[in-house]
Amino acid sequence: MPGPLDGKRILILSTNGFEQSELEVPRDRLKEAGAQVHVVSPEAGEIKGWDKKDWGRAVKVDKALSEARESDYDAIVLPGGQINPDLLRVEPAAIALIKSFYDAGKTVAAICHAPWLLVEAGIARGKRMTSYKSIRTDVENAGARWEDASVVTDAGVITSRNPGDLEDFSRKIIEEVREGKHERRAA
């Protein structure tokens, strides 16, 4: 029986210090739904997660950031944790890649601290969004309307608060990718 995402390709952009479950749960749910999922990172080989209070497991990197192209994928997923998005938001190639997905009308999904990346890419202004509570002010200062909800979607931009919301977050990614391209203004 075909899955709802058969033939779809999803890019997960991450680096060392991602929150373990925030990469692994969406990756696994998207694969179960039939998508081909690639972990993309500035680092080659493996990246190491952060699992609650200490370093977690390594995850294989499928493709270098320098080789990743928006045109090869249907959506981008941005795991959080404090370390991962803070490192990625100073990588011009990472921000440009995120912005290219947004500008193409494709699904952009960010959880926990990863909305920092949407702020950096100029995507937050005018959007309804949520995030981990400690970056609420950053999100609001970037012009977003912050909501205290497990998952918030605005024209294909999905944001979620924390690891407790991962199943809802993953279901929403599947739904938005199935819908296809979203009409919105360029970031």
PDB file of C-alpha atoms in Angstrom:
ATOM      1  CA  MET A   1       0.000   0.000   0.000  1.00  0.00           C
ATOM      2  CA  PRO A   2       1.502   3.361  -0.984  1.00  0.00           C
ATOM      3  CA  GLY A   3       2.306   5.862   1.755  1.00  0.00           C
ATOM      4  CA  PRO A   4       0.987   9.423   1.744  1.00  0.00           C
ATOM      5  CA  LEU A   5       4.459  10.776   0.913  1.00  0.00           C
ATOM      6  CA  ASP A   6       5.567   8.237  -1.711  1.00  0.00           C
ATOM      7  CA  GLY A   7       7.784   9.999  -4.222  1.00  0.00           C
ATOM      8  CA  LYS A   8       8.363  12.998  -1.926  1.00  0.00           C
ATOM      9  CA  ARG A   9      11.825  14.082  -0.791  1.00  0.00           C
ATOM     10  CA  ILE A  10      12.437  15.845   2.514  1.00  0.00           C
ATOM     11  CA  LEU A  11      15.611  17.633   3.642  1.00  0.00           C
ATOM     12  CA  ILE A  12      16.455  17.818   7.362  1.00  0.00           C
ATOM     13  CA  LEU A  13      19.015  20.570   7.940  1.00  0.00           C
ATOM     14  CA  SER A  14      21.069  20.072  11.086  1.00  0.00           C
ATOM     15  CA  THR A  15      24.489  20.208  12.682  1.00  0.00           C
ATOM     16  CA  ASN A  16      26.032  19.033  15.939  1.00  0.00           C
ATOM     17  CA  GLY A  17      23.922  19.723  19.000  1.00  0.00           C
ATOM     18  CA  PHE A  18      20.465  19.028  17.548  1.00  0.00           C
ATOM     19  CA  GLU A  19      17.900  17.831  20.085  1.00  0.00           C
ATOM     20  CA  GLN A  20      17.980  14.051  19.517  1.00  0.00           C
ATOM     21  CA  SER A  21      14.237  13.428  19.308  1.00  0.00           C
ATOM     22  CA  GLU A  22      13.590  16.536  17.211  1.00  0.00           C
ATOM     23  CA  LEU A  23      15.614  15.072  14.346  1.00  0.00           C
ATOM     24  CA  GLU A  24      14.891  11.368  14.808  1.00  0.00           C
ATOM     25  CA  VAL A  25      11.105  11.394  15.327  1.00  0.00           C
ATOM     26  CA  PRO A  26      10.216  13.518  12.265  1.00  0.00           C
ATOM     27  CA  ARG A  27      12.813  11.656  10.165  1.00  0.00           C
ATOM     28  CA  ASP A  28      11.315   8.299  11.133  1.00  0.00           C
ATOM     29  CA  ARG A  29       7.663   9.408  10.718  1.00  0.00           C
ATOM     30  CA  LEU A  30       8.377  10.917   7.298  1.00  0.00           C
ATOM     31  CA  LYS A  31      10.147   7.734   6.163  1.00  0.00           C
ATOM     32  CA  GLU A  32       7.236   5.633   7.471  1.00  0.00           C
ATOM     33  CA  ALA A  33       4.935   7.828   5.356  1.00  0.00           C
ATOM     34  CA  GLY A  34       6.988   6.935   2.268  1.00  0.00           C
ATOM     35  CA  ALA A  35       9.246   9.978   1.902  1.00  0.00           C
ATOM     36  CA  GLN A  36      12.913   9.825   1.049  1.00  0.00           C
ATOM     37  CA  VAL A  37      14.628  11.806   3.823  1.00  0.00           C
ATOM     38  CA  HIS A  38      18.144  13.257   3.691  1.00  0.00           C
ATOM     39  CA  VAL A  39      20.039  14.719   6.632  1.00  0.00           C
ATOM     40  CA  VAL A  40      22.038  17.682   5.331  1.00  0.00           C
ATOM     41  CA  SER A  41      24.775  19.392   7.345  1.00  0.00           C
ATOM     42  CA  PRO A  42      27.795  21.656   6.977  1.00  0.00           C
ATOM     43  CA  GLU A  43      29.735  18.686   8.434  1.00  0.00           C
ATOM     44  CA  ALA A  44      30.403  15.459   6.546  1.00  0.00           C
ATOM     45  CA  GLY A  45      30.152  11.970   8.012  1.00  0.00           C
ATOM     46  CA  GLU A  46      28.107  12.184  11.201  1.00  0.00           C
ATOM     47  CA  ILE A  47      26.649  14.797  13.497  1.00  0.00           C
ATOM     48  CA  LYS A  48      26.025  14.280  17.186  1.00  0.00           C
ATOM     49  CA  GLY A  49      22.770  15.001  18.942  1.00  0.00           C
ATOM     50  CA  TRP A  50      22.025  16.383  22.382  1.00  0.00           C
ATOM     51  CA  ASP A  51      19.761  14.092  24.407  1.00  0.00           C
ATOM     52  CA  LYS A  52      18.138  16.067  27.240  1.00  0.00           C
ATOM     53  CA  LYS A  53      21.190  16.713  29.477  1.00  0.00           C
ATOM     54  CA  ASP A  54      24.166  15.207  27.646  1.00  0.00           C
ATOM     55  CA  TRP A  55      25.502  14.324  24.219  1.00  0.00           C
ATOM     56  CA  GLY A  56      23.367  11.783  22.423  1.00  0.00           C
ATOM     57  CA  ARG A  57      23.752   9.499  19.429  1.00  0.00           C
ATOM     58  CA  ALA A  58      25.407  10.256  16.134  1.00  0.00           C
ATOM     59  CA  VAL A  59      23.290  10.536  12.985  1.00  0.00           C
ATOM     60  CA  LYS A  60      24.645   9.889   9.498  1.00  0.00           C
ATOM     61  CA  VAL A  61      24.865  12.922   7.212  1.00  0.00           C
ATOM     62  CA  ASP A  62      23.501  12.068   3.765  1.00  0.00           C
ATOM     63  CA  LYS A  63      24.592  15.193   1.933  1.00  0.00           C
ATOM     64  CA  ALA A  64      26.813  18.218   2.494  1.00  0.00           C
ATOM     65  CA  LEU A  65      25.093  21.596   2.805  1.00  0.00           C
ATOM     66  CA  SER A  66      27.199  22.825  -0.129  1.00  0.00           C
ATOM     67  CA  GLU A  67      25.591  20.137  -2.364  1.00  0.00           C
ATOM     68  CA  ALA A  68      21.957  20.596  -1.237  1.00  0.00           C
ATOM     69  CA  ARG A  69      19.503  22.281  -3.595  1.00  0.00           C
ATOM     70  CA  GLU A  70      15.925  23.301  -2.824  1.00  0.00           C
ATOM     71  CA  SER A  71      14.860  22.083  -6.276  1.00  0.00           C
ATOM     72  CA  ASP A  72      15.661  18.476  -5.250  1.00  0.00           C
ATOM     73  CA  TYR A  73      13.220  18.460  -2.301  1.00  0.00           C
ATOM     74  CA  ASP A  74       9.595  19.048  -1.356  1.00  0.00           C
ATOM     75  CA  ALA A  75      10.166  20.362   2.182  1.00  0.00           C
ATOM     76  CA  ILE A  76      12.785  21.337   4.753  1.00  0.00           C
ATOM     77  CA  VAL A  77      12.674  20.342   8.439  1.00  0.00           C
ATOM     78  CA  LEU A  78      14.685  22.225  11.069  1.00  0.00           C
ATOM     79  CA  PRO A  79      15.301  20.415  14.377  1.00  0.00           C
ATOM     80  CA  GLY A  80      15.906  22.513  17.463  1.00  0.00           C
ATOM     81  CA  GLY A  81      17.840  22.212  20.644  1.00  0.00           C
ATOM     82  CA  GLN A  82      19.783  25.266  21.766  1.00  0.00           C
ATOM     83  CA  ILE A  83      23.076  24.452  20.047  1.00  0.00           C
ATOM     84  CA  ASN A  84      22.017  23.358  16.547  1.00  0.00           C
ATOM     85  CA  PRO A  85      20.017  26.407  15.379  1.00  0.00           C
ATOM     86  CA  ASP A  86      22.422  28.809  17.060  1.00  0.00           C
ATOM     87  CA  LEU A  87      25.306  27.339  15.030  1.00  0.00           C
ATOM     88  CA  LEU A  88      23.300  27.204  11.793  1.00  0.00           C
ATOM     89  CA  ARG A  89      21.991  30.771  11.973  1.00  0.00           C
ATOM     90  CA  VAL A  90      25.520  32.117  11.394  1.00  0.00           C
ATOM     91  CA  GLU A  91      26.002  29.890   8.310  1.00  0.00           C
ATOM     92  CA  PRO A  92      25.040  32.001   5.255  1.00  0.00           C
ATOM     93  CA  ALA A  93      24.530  28.886   3.101  1.00  0.00           C
ATOM     94  CA  ALA A  94      22.092  27.426   5.649  1.00  0.00           C
ATOM     95  CA  ILE A  95      20.040  30.625   5.801  1.00  0.00           C
ATOM     96  CA  ALA A  96      20.023  30.928   2.005  1.00  0.00           C
ATOM     97  CA  LEU A  97      18.814  27.321   1.670  1.00  0.00           C
ATOM     98  CA  ILE A  98      15.971  27.853   4.169  1.00  0.00           C
ATOM     99  CA  LYS A  99      14.934  31.066   2.401  1.00  0.00           C
ATOM    100  CA  SER A 100      14.950  29.286  -0.976  1.00  0.00           C
ATOM    101  CA  PHE A 101      12.425  26.706   0.281  1.00  0.00           C
ATOM    102  CA  TYR A 102      10.205  29.487   1.597  1.00  0.00           C
ATOM    103  CA  ASP A 103      10.454  31.533  -1.609  1.00  0.00           C
ATOM    104  CA  ALA A 104       9.572  28.424  -3.668  1.00  0.00           C
ATOM    105  CA  GLY A 105       6.351  27.952  -1.654  1.00  0.00           C
ATOM    106  CA  LYS A 106       7.530  24.680  -0.140  1.00  0.00           C
ATOM    107  CA  THR A 107       6.874  23.428   3.384  1.00  0.00           C
ATOM    108  CA  VAL A 108       9.268  24.839   6.006  1.00  0.00           C
ATOM    109  CA  ALA A 109       9.033  23.206   9.456  1.00  0.00           C
ATOM    110  CA  ALA A 110      10.901  24.354  12.589  1.00  0.00           C
ATOM    111  CA  ILE A 111      10.624  23.117  16.173  1.00  0.00           C
ATOM    112  CA  CYS A 112      11.769  24.353  19.592  1.00  0.00           C
ATOM    113  CA  HIS A 113      14.680  26.810  19.103  1.00  0.00           C
ATOM    114  CA  ALA A 114      14.768  26.326  15.297  1.00  0.00           C
ATOM    115  CA  PRO A 115      12.416  29.286  14.642  1.00  0.00           C
ATOM    116  CA  TRP A 116      15.616  31.320  15.265  1.00  0.00           C
ATOM    117  CA  LEU A 117      16.524  30.168  11.739  1.00  0.00           C
ATOM    118  CA  LEU A 118      13.240  31.521  10.370  1.00  0.00           C
ATOM    119  CA  VAL A 119      13.956  34.831  12.104  1.00  0.00           C
ATOM    120  CA  GLU A 120      17.440  34.942  10.561  1.00  0.00           C
ATOM    121  CA  ALA A 121      16.047  34.118   7.094  1.00  0.00           C
ATOM    122  CA  GLY A 122      13.505  36.955   7.340  1.00  0.00           C
ATOM    123  CA  ILE A 123      10.564  34.558   7.237  1.00  0.00           C
ATOM    124  CA  ALA A 124       9.014  35.372  10.633  1.00  0.00           C
ATOM    125  CA  ARG A 125       7.619  38.846   9.862  1.00  0.00           C
ATOM    126  CA  GLY A 126       3.831  38.759   9.693  1.00  0.00           C
ATOM    127  CA  LYS A 127       3.604  35.007  10.372  1.00  0.00           C
ATOM    128  CA  ARG A 128       1.689  33.231  13.105  1.00  0.00           C
ATOM    129  CA  MET A 129       4.326  31.147  14.892  1.00  0.00           C
ATOM    130  CA  THR A 130       5.195  29.310  18.078  1.00  0.00           C
ATOM    131  CA  SER A 131       8.543  28.273  19.549  1.00  0.00           C
ATOM    132  CA  TYR A 132      10.238  27.195  22.717  1.00  0.00           C
ATOM    133  CA  LYS A 133       9.238  29.758  25.352  1.00  0.00           C
ATOM    134  CA  SER A 134      12.763  31.154  25.854  1.00  0.00           C
ATOM    135  CA  ILE A 135      12.901  32.530  22.290  1.00  0.00           C
ATOM    136  CA  ARG A 136       9.359  33.941  22.239  1.00  0.00           C
ATOM    137  CA  THR A 137      10.671  37.513  22.491  1.00  0.00           C
ATOM    138  CA  ASP A 138      13.098  36.923  19.600  1.00  0.00           C
ATOM    139  CA  VAL A 139      10.248  35.613  17.442  1.00  0.00           C
ATOM    140  CA  GLU A 140       7.976  38.527  18.369  1.00  0.00           C
ATOM    141  CA  ASN A 141      10.752  41.086  17.828  1.00  0.00           C
ATOM    142  CA  ALA A 142      11.169  39.650  14.310  1.00  0.00           C
ATOM    143  CA  GLY A 143       7.559  40.588  13.592  1.00  0.00           C
ATOM    144  CA  ALA A 144       5.778  37.272  14.124  1.00  0.00           C
ATOM    145  CA  ARG A 145       2.539  36.831  16.044  1.00  0.00           C
ATOM    146  CA  TRP A 146       3.587  34.269  18.670  1.00  0.00           C
ATOM    147  CA  GLU A 147       0.986  31.740  19.836  1.00  0.00           C
ATOM    148  CA  ASP A 148       1.108  29.397  22.819  1.00  0.00           C
ATOM    149  CA  ALA A 149       0.153  26.247  20.890  1.00  0.00           C
ATOM    150  CA  SER A 150       1.758  22.870  20.250  1.00  0.00           C
ATOM    151  CA  VAL A 151       1.888  23.421  16.477  1.00  0.00           C
ATOM    152  CA  VAL A 152       1.137  26.550  14.432  1.00  0.00           C
ATOM    153  CA  THR A 153       0.905  26.571  10.635  1.00  0.00           C
ATOM    154  CA  ASP A 154       0.809  29.675   8.463  1.00  0.00           C
ATOM    155  CA  ALA A 155       0.867  29.201   4.671  1.00  0.00           C
ATOM    156  CA  GLY A 156       3.077  26.104   4.850  1.00  0.00           C
ATOM    157  CA  VAL A 157       5.395  27.422   7.567  1.00  0.00           C
ATOM    158  CA  ILE A 158       5.075  25.014  10.498  1.00  0.00           C
ATOM    159  CA  THR A 159       6.415  25.830  13.959  1.00  0.00           C
ATOM    160  CA  SER A 160       6.214  23.770  17.133  1.00  0.00           C
ATOM    161  CA  ARG A 161       7.117  24.353  20.776  1.00  0.00           C
ATOM    162  CA  ASN A 162       9.039  21.373  22.091  1.00  0.00           C
ATOM    163  CA  PRO A 163       9.786  17.632  21.926  1.00  0.00           C
ATOM    164  CA  GLY A 164       6.468  16.830  23.630  1.00  0.00           C
ATOM    165  CA  ASP A 165       4.747  17.985  20.432  1.00  0.00           C
ATOM    166  CA  LEU A 166       6.716  15.829  17.959  1.00  0.00           C
ATOM    167  CA  GLU A 167       3.900  13.533  16.848  1.00  0.00           C
ATOM    168  CA  ASP A 168       1.619  16.509  16.074  1.00  0.00           C
ATOM    169  CA  PHE A 169       4.548  18.289  14.378  1.00  0.00           C
ATOM    170  CA  SER A 170       5.307  15.242  12.201  1.00  0.00           C
ATOM    171  CA  ARG A 171       1.632  14.772  11.218  1.00  0.00           C
ATOM    172  CA  LYS A 172       1.413  18.430  10.218  1.00  0.00           C
ATOM    173  CA  ILE A 173       4.543  18.137   8.030  1.00  0.00           C
ATOM    174  CA  ILE A 174       2.981  15.155   6.220  1.00  0.00           C
ATOM    175  CA  GLU A 175      -0.271  17.082   5.713  1.00  0.00           C
ATOM    176  CA  GLU A 176       1.443  20.227   4.396  1.00  0.00           C
ATOM    177  CA  VAL A 177       3.756  18.312   2.028  1.00  0.00           C
ATOM    178  CA  ARG A 178       0.721  16.485   0.621  1.00  0.00           C
ATOM    179  CA  GLU A 179      -0.966  19.851  -0.017  1.00  0.00           C
ATOM    180  CA  GLY A 180       1.960  20.942  -2.206  1.00  0.00           C
ATOM    181  CA  LYS A 181       3.204  24.454  -2.831  1.00  0.00           C
ATOM    182  CA  HIS A 182       1.883  27.316  -0.753  1.00  0.00           C
ATOM    183  CA  GLU A 183       1.045  30.829  -1.907  1.00  0.00           C
ATOM    184  CA  ARG A 184       2.971  33.448   0.045  1.00  0.00           C
ATOM    185  CA  ARG A 185       5.097  36.500  -0.436  1.00  0.00           C
ATOM    186  CA  ALA A 186       8.887  36.187  -0.762  1.00  0.00           C
ATOM    187  CA  ALA A 187      10.893  36.559   2.449  1.00  0.00           C
TER     188      ALA A 187
END
